[in-house]
């Protein structure tokens, strides 16, 4: 810490005893403390990896299926939702109406991986979806792991996180806003957990050219998303400022560590 003391966090923290300071220090960019050592946990390579793909009526139902599966304690290794435009761009699928694609990889012991896959399939069926060609998931996995390139498609230029029930309103707010601005928006969602997930939007003009980060339209879409309940990745929440300052007062009262970072 700033006064020279060494703080040793638990390898396996017990949350009931207080906050996990490892999560506070990692990512603080030296503003709260300097990490001098770490422990690496190595996991055994999974026995099996099972891939599956599903078609759902729309993005909202796909998000509901993900939420239901996680509520039933499914633990997929990776999971992603594509809207129709993103599925066309990334997977070459024509799509149908507002249809969404959910791709999943479950890993571990074969029996457990199959159980996770079946839990997700049951959640999909509950919201009107159905399994589709497994080769779709195989294409996604090869692209995800760098076995095939993504071509010259522009990278996502708007990344938004939200709580589970706010993900769908955020998605539709950005889509509606893009339409009003005569722009195109396509998206995929991933990084799901009990607290929500992240949408990765690619906003382009009518000729499919990605907007620069400084484009006023992106600022307008970000504002619309935040009004719908999103958090812009990389942007701090002003309401948390006083808590962050109190934390810094406790760990670095003299403001010796990286003074300009914590905002």
Short mmCIF file of C-alpha atoms in Angstrom, two decimals:
data_model
loop_
_atom_site.label_atom_id
_atom_site.label_comp_id
_atom_site.label_asym_id
_atom_site.label_seq_id
_atom_site.Cartn_x
_atom_site.Cartn_y
_atom_site.Cartn_z
CA UNK A 1 0.00 0.00 0.00
CA UNK A 2 1.05 3.64 -0.13
CA UNK A 3 2.53 3.49 3.39
CA UNK A 4 4.68 0.45 2.60
CA UNK A 5 2.47 -2.15 4.26
CA UNK A 6 1.94 -5.48 2.47
CA UNK A 7 -1.61 -6.79 2.23
CA UNK A 8 -2.13 -10.49 1.52
CA UNK A 9 -5.55 -11.31 0.07
CA UNK A 10 -7.03 -14.78 0.36
CA UNK A 11 -6.53 -17.25 -2.46
CA UNK A 12 -10.11 -18.44 -1.93
CA UNK A 13 -11.91 -15.46 -0.35
CA UNK A 14 -14.76 -15.94 2.08
CA UNK A 15 -17.19 -13.22 1.12
CA UNK A 16 -18.96 -13.41 4.46
CA UNK A 17 -15.83 -11.98 6.12
CA UNK A 18 -15.82 -8.83 4.02
CA UNK A 19 -15.10 -7.57 0.49
CA UNK A 20 -12.63 -9.34 -1.78
CA UNK A 21 -9.80 -6.79 -2.02
CA UNK A 22 -8.21 -8.69 -4.91
CA UNK A 23 -11.08 -7.44 -7.06
CA UNK A 24 -10.46 -3.89 -5.84
CA UNK A 25 -6.74 -3.89 -6.57
CA UNK A 26 -6.85 -5.69 -9.93
CA UNK A 27 -7.68 -3.10 -12.56
CA UNK A 28 -7.09 -0.05 -10.33
CA UNK A 29 -3.98 0.74 -12.41
CA UNK A 30 -1.84 1.31 -9.34
CA UNK A 31 -4.20 3.89 -7.86
CA UNK A 32 -4.91 1.90 -4.67
CA UNK A 33 -1.89 -0.35 -4.36
CA UNK A 34 0.88 -2.09 -6.27
CA UNK A 35 0.62 -5.84 -6.88
CA UNK A 36 3.96 -7.50 -6.07
CA UNK A 37 3.09 -11.21 -6.37
CA UNK A 38 0.29 -13.48 -7.49
CA UNK A 39 -0.76 -17.12 -7.44
CA UNK A 40 -1.76 -18.91 -10.61
CA UNK A 41 -4.47 -21.56 -10.54
CA UNK A 42 -4.21 -24.16 -13.31
CA UNK A 43 -7.29 -26.09 -14.36
CA UNK A 44 -7.18 -29.50 -15.97
CA UNK A 45 -8.05 -29.57 -19.67
CA UNK A 46 -11.74 -30.53 -19.95
CA UNK A 47 -12.59 -34.08 -20.94
CA UNK A 48 -15.21 -32.91 -23.46
CA UNK A 49 -16.36 -29.83 -25.28
CA UNK A 50 -19.90 -29.97 -26.67
CA UNK A 51 -21.17 -27.36 -29.13
CA UNK A 52 -24.81 -26.51 -29.79
CA UNK A 53 -26.76 -23.87 -31.71
CA UNK A 54 -30.36 -22.72 -31.31
CA UNK A 55 -32.78 -20.47 -33.18
CA UNK A 56 -35.05 -18.21 -31.16
CA UNK A 57 -37.89 -15.88 -32.19
CA UNK A 58 -35.96 -12.73 -31.27
CA UNK A 59 -33.16 -11.33 -29.13
CA UNK A 60 -35.42 -10.76 -26.13
CA UNK A 61 -36.46 -14.43 -26.02
CA UNK A 62 -32.83 -15.48 -26.45
CA UNK A 63 -31.88 -13.35 -23.43
CA UNK A 64 -34.74 -14.91 -21.47
CA UNK A 65 -33.48 -18.39 -22.35
CA UNK A 66 -30.00 -17.50 -21.12
CA UNK A 67 -31.42 -16.12 -17.87
CA UNK A 68 -33.52 -19.26 -17.32
CA UNK A 69 -30.55 -21.55 -17.98
CA UNK A 70 -28.29 -19.67 -15.57
CA UNK A 71 -31.05 -19.70 -12.97
CA UNK A 72 -31.03 -23.50 -13.25
CA UNK A 73 -27.25 -23.34 -12.60
CA UNK A 74 -26.10 -24.24 -16.10
CA UNK A 75 -22.37 -23.43 -16.36
CA UNK A 76 -21.41 -23.23 -20.06
CA UNK A 77 -17.83 -22.54 -21.02
CA UNK A 78 -18.99 -19.89 -23.48
CA UNK A 79 -22.30 -18.60 -24.80
CA UNK A 80 -23.21 -15.93 -27.33
CA UNK A 81 -26.36 -14.44 -28.85
CA UNK A 82 -26.34 -13.03 -32.39
CA UNK A 83 -29.10 -10.84 -33.75
CA UNK A 84 -30.15 -11.39 -37.36
CA UNK A 85 -27.76 -8.83 -38.88
CA UNK A 86 -24.80 -10.04 -36.80
CA UNK A 87 -25.51 -13.67 -37.66
CA UNK A 88 -25.46 -12.72 -41.32
CA UNK A 89 -22.15 -10.88 -40.96
CA UNK A 90 -20.34 -13.41 -38.75
CA UNK A 91 -21.90 -16.75 -39.65
CA UNK A 92 -23.23 -16.19 -43.16
CA UNK A 93 -26.81 -16.93 -42.08
CA UNK A 94 -29.68 -15.23 -43.92
CA UNK A 95 -31.92 -15.09 -40.85
CA UNK A 96 -35.68 -14.77 -40.75
CA UNK A 97 -37.50 -11.69 -39.42
CA UNK A 98 -36.20 -10.81 -35.95
CA UNK A 99 -34.82 -14.30 -35.37
CA UNK A 100 -31.78 -14.64 -33.07
CA UNK A 101 -29.10 -17.31 -32.87
CA UNK A 102 -27.76 -18.68 -29.58
CA UNK A 103 -24.49 -20.65 -29.70
CA UNK A 104 -23.11 -22.53 -26.72
CA UNK A 105 -20.01 -24.49 -25.70
CA UNK A 106 -20.27 -26.68 -22.61
CA UNK A 107 -17.12 -28.22 -21.16
CA UNK A 108 -15.96 -30.64 -18.47
CA UNK A 109 -16.71 -34.28 -17.82
CA UNK A 110 -18.80 -35.55 -20.72
CA UNK A 111 -21.83 -36.26 -18.51
CA UNK A 112 -21.71 -32.78 -16.94
CA UNK A 113 -21.16 -31.03 -20.26
CA UNK A 114 -24.18 -32.87 -21.65
CA UNK A 115 -26.23 -31.88 -18.60
CA UNK A 116 -25.39 -28.19 -19.09
CA UNK A 117 -26.24 -28.43 -22.79
CA UNK A 118 -29.59 -30.07 -21.98
CA UNK A 119 -30.44 -27.40 -19.39
CA UNK A 120 -29.87 -24.71 -22.01
CA UNK A 121 -31.88 -26.63 -24.61
CA UNK A 122 -34.78 -26.89 -22.14
CA UNK A 123 -34.66 -23.14 -21.48
CA UNK A 124 -34.64 -22.45 -25.22
CA UNK A 125 -37.66 -24.69 -25.76
CA UNK A 126 -39.51 -22.92 -22.94
CA UNK A 127 -39.39 -19.60 -24.83
CA UNK A 128 -40.29 -20.99 -28.26
CA UNK A 129 -36.83 -21.73 -29.66
CA UNK A 130 -35.44 -24.92 -31.12
CA UNK A 131 -32.08 -26.57 -31.88
CA UNK A 132 -30.50 -25.88 -35.26
CA UNK A 133 -27.51 -27.04 -37.29
CA UNK A 134 -24.55 -27.73 -34.99
CA UNK A 135 -22.19 -26.56 -37.74
CA UNK A 136 -23.26 -23.00 -36.90
CA UNK A 137 -21.77 -23.41 -33.43
CA UNK A 138 -18.67 -25.03 -34.93
CA UNK A 139 -18.14 -21.99 -37.17
CA UNK A 140 -18.56 -19.69 -34.19
CA UNK A 141 -16.06 -21.68 -32.13
CA UNK A 142 -13.44 -21.77 -34.88
CA UNK A 143 -13.75 -18.02 -35.31
CA UNK A 144 -13.67 -17.46 -31.54
CA UNK A 145 -10.47 -19.49 -31.19
CA UNK A 146 -8.77 -17.93 -34.22
CA UNK A 147 -8.95 -21.00 -36.45
CA UNK A 148 -10.69 -18.92 -39.12
CA UNK A 149 -10.36 -15.18 -39.57
CA UNK A 150 -13.14 -12.66 -39.16
CA UNK A 151 -12.35 -11.04 -42.51
CA UNK A 152 -12.34 -7.27 -42.82
CA UNK A 153 -15.45 -6.60 -40.76
CA UNK A 154 -15.28 -3.53 -38.51
CA UNK A 155 -14.81 -4.15 -34.79
CA UNK A 156 -17.68 -3.35 -32.40
CA UNK A 157 -17.67 0.36 -31.60
CA UNK A 158 -20.23 0.42 -28.77
CA UNK A 159 -19.98 -1.90 -25.76
CA UNK A 160 -22.70 -1.87 -23.12
CA UNK A 161 -23.35 -3.90 -19.99
CA UNK A 162 -26.68 -4.20 -18.22
CA UNK A 163 -28.49 -6.23 -15.59
CA UNK A 164 -30.45 -9.28 -16.82
CA UNK A 165 -33.84 -7.60 -17.16
CA UNK A 166 -32.42 -4.44 -18.72
CA UNK A 167 -30.45 -6.12 -21.51
CA UNK A 168 -33.42 -6.33 -23.89
CA UNK A 169 -34.54 -2.69 -23.38
CA UNK A 170 -30.95 -1.56 -23.97
CA UNK A 171 -30.74 -3.58 -27.18
CA UNK A 172 -33.97 -2.15 -28.58
CA UNK A 173 -33.07 1.39 -27.51
CA UNK A 174 -29.88 1.26 -29.56
CA UNK A 175 -31.60 -0.36 -32.54
CA UNK A 176 -34.38 2.25 -32.49
CA UNK A 177 -31.90 5.09 -32.08
CA UNK A 178 -29.80 3.87 -34.99
CA UNK A 179 -32.86 3.69 -37.22
CA UNK A 180 -33.82 7.26 -36.35
CA UNK A 181 -30.28 8.39 -37.24
CA UNK A 182 -30.43 6.48 -40.55
CA UNK A 183 -27.66 4.15 -39.42
CA UNK A 184 -27.27 0.39 -39.24
CA UNK A 185 -26.81 -1.49 -35.98
CA UNK A 186 -25.96 -5.13 -35.45
CA UNK A 187 -25.02 -6.79 -32.20
CA UNK A 188 -24.02 -9.86 -30.30
CA UNK A 189 -24.21 -10.44 -26.55
CA UNK A 190 -21.92 -12.50 -24.32
CA UNK A 191 -20.16 -12.51 -20.91
CA UNK A 192 -23.35 -13.68 -19.25
CA UNK A 193 -23.64 -14.31 -15.53
CA UNK A 194 -26.25 -13.87 -12.81
CA UNK A 195 -25.58 -10.11 -12.82
CA UNK A 196 -26.26 -9.56 -16.53
CA UNK A 197 -24.20 -9.50 -19.71
CA UNK A 198 -22.57 -7.31 -22.33
CA UNK A 199 -23.78 -6.19 -25.77
CA UNK A 200 -21.24 -5.50 -28.49
CA UNK A 201 -22.76 -3.23 -31.15
CA UNK A 202 -21.31 -2.40 -34.54
CA UNK A 203 -22.77 0.88 -35.75
CA UNK A 204 -22.24 1.66 -39.43
CA UNK A 205 -23.53 4.02 -42.07
CA UNK A 206 -25.77 2.87 -44.90
CA UNK A 207 -22.69 1.75 -46.85
CA UNK A 208 -21.62 -0.46 -43.92
CA UNK A 209 -18.69 1.76 -42.98
CA UNK A 210 -18.01 1.80 -39.24
CA UNK A 211 -18.48 5.11 -37.47
CA UNK A 212 -15.35 6.60 -35.84
CA UNK A 213 -15.23 6.68 -32.05
CA UNK A 214 -15.63 10.46 -32.13
CA UNK A 215 -18.84 10.38 -34.19
CA UNK A 216 -21.64 12.41 -32.51
CA UNK A 217 -24.08 9.65 -33.40
CA UNK A 218 -22.25 7.20 -31.14
CA UNK A 219 -22.55 9.63 -28.24
CA UNK A 220 -26.31 9.90 -28.89
CA UNK A 221 -26.71 6.13 -29.00
CA UNK A 222 -24.66 5.76 -25.81
CA UNK A 223 -26.92 8.26 -24.07
CA UNK A 224 -30.03 6.41 -25.29
CA UNK A 225 -28.62 3.13 -24.01
CA UNK A 226 -27.75 4.60 -20.62
CA UNK A 227 -31.28 5.99 -20.34
CA UNK A 228 -32.56 2.46 -20.96
CA UNK A 229 -30.41 1.06 -18.14
CA UNK A 230 -26.99 0.35 -19.69
CA UNK A 231 -23.53 0.99 -18.38
CA UNK A 232 -21.02 2.10 -20.99
CA UNK A 233 -17.91 -0.08 -20.67
CA UNK A 234 -14.93 2.00 -19.64
CA UNK A 235 -17.05 4.80 -18.19
CA UNK A 236 -17.23 5.21 -14.43
CA UNK A 237 -20.55 5.64 -12.68
CA UNK A 238 -20.71 9.13 -11.08
CA UNK A 239 -22.91 7.79 -8.29
CA UNK A 240 -20.01 5.60 -7.12
CA UNK A 241 -17.53 8.46 -6.90
CA UNK A 242 -17.93 9.07 -3.17
CA UNK A 243 -17.43 5.38 -2.43
CA UNK A 244 -14.28 5.29 -4.53
CA UNK A 245 -12.94 8.37 -2.76
CA UNK A 246 -13.67 6.80 0.64
CA UNK A 247 -11.84 3.66 -0.44
CA UNK A 248 -8.87 5.72 -1.51
CA UNK A 249 -8.90 7.65 1.75
CA UNK A 250 -8.53 4.32 3.56
CA UNK A 251 -5.81 2.83 1.33
CA UNK A 252 -3.94 5.91 0.11
CA UNK A 253 -4.72 8.93 2.31
CA UNK A 254 -1.59 10.78 1.15
CA UNK A 255 -2.51 10.38 -2.53
CA UNK A 256 0.92 8.94 -3.37
CA UNK A 257 -0.20 6.27 -5.84
CA UNK A 258 -0.98 7.15 -9.45
CA UNK A 259 -2.98 10.27 -8.52
CA UNK A 260 -4.78 10.88 -11.81
CA UNK A 261 -6.31 7.45 -12.37
CA UNK A 262 -9.14 7.02 -9.87
CA UNK A 263 -12.11 8.99 -11.18
#
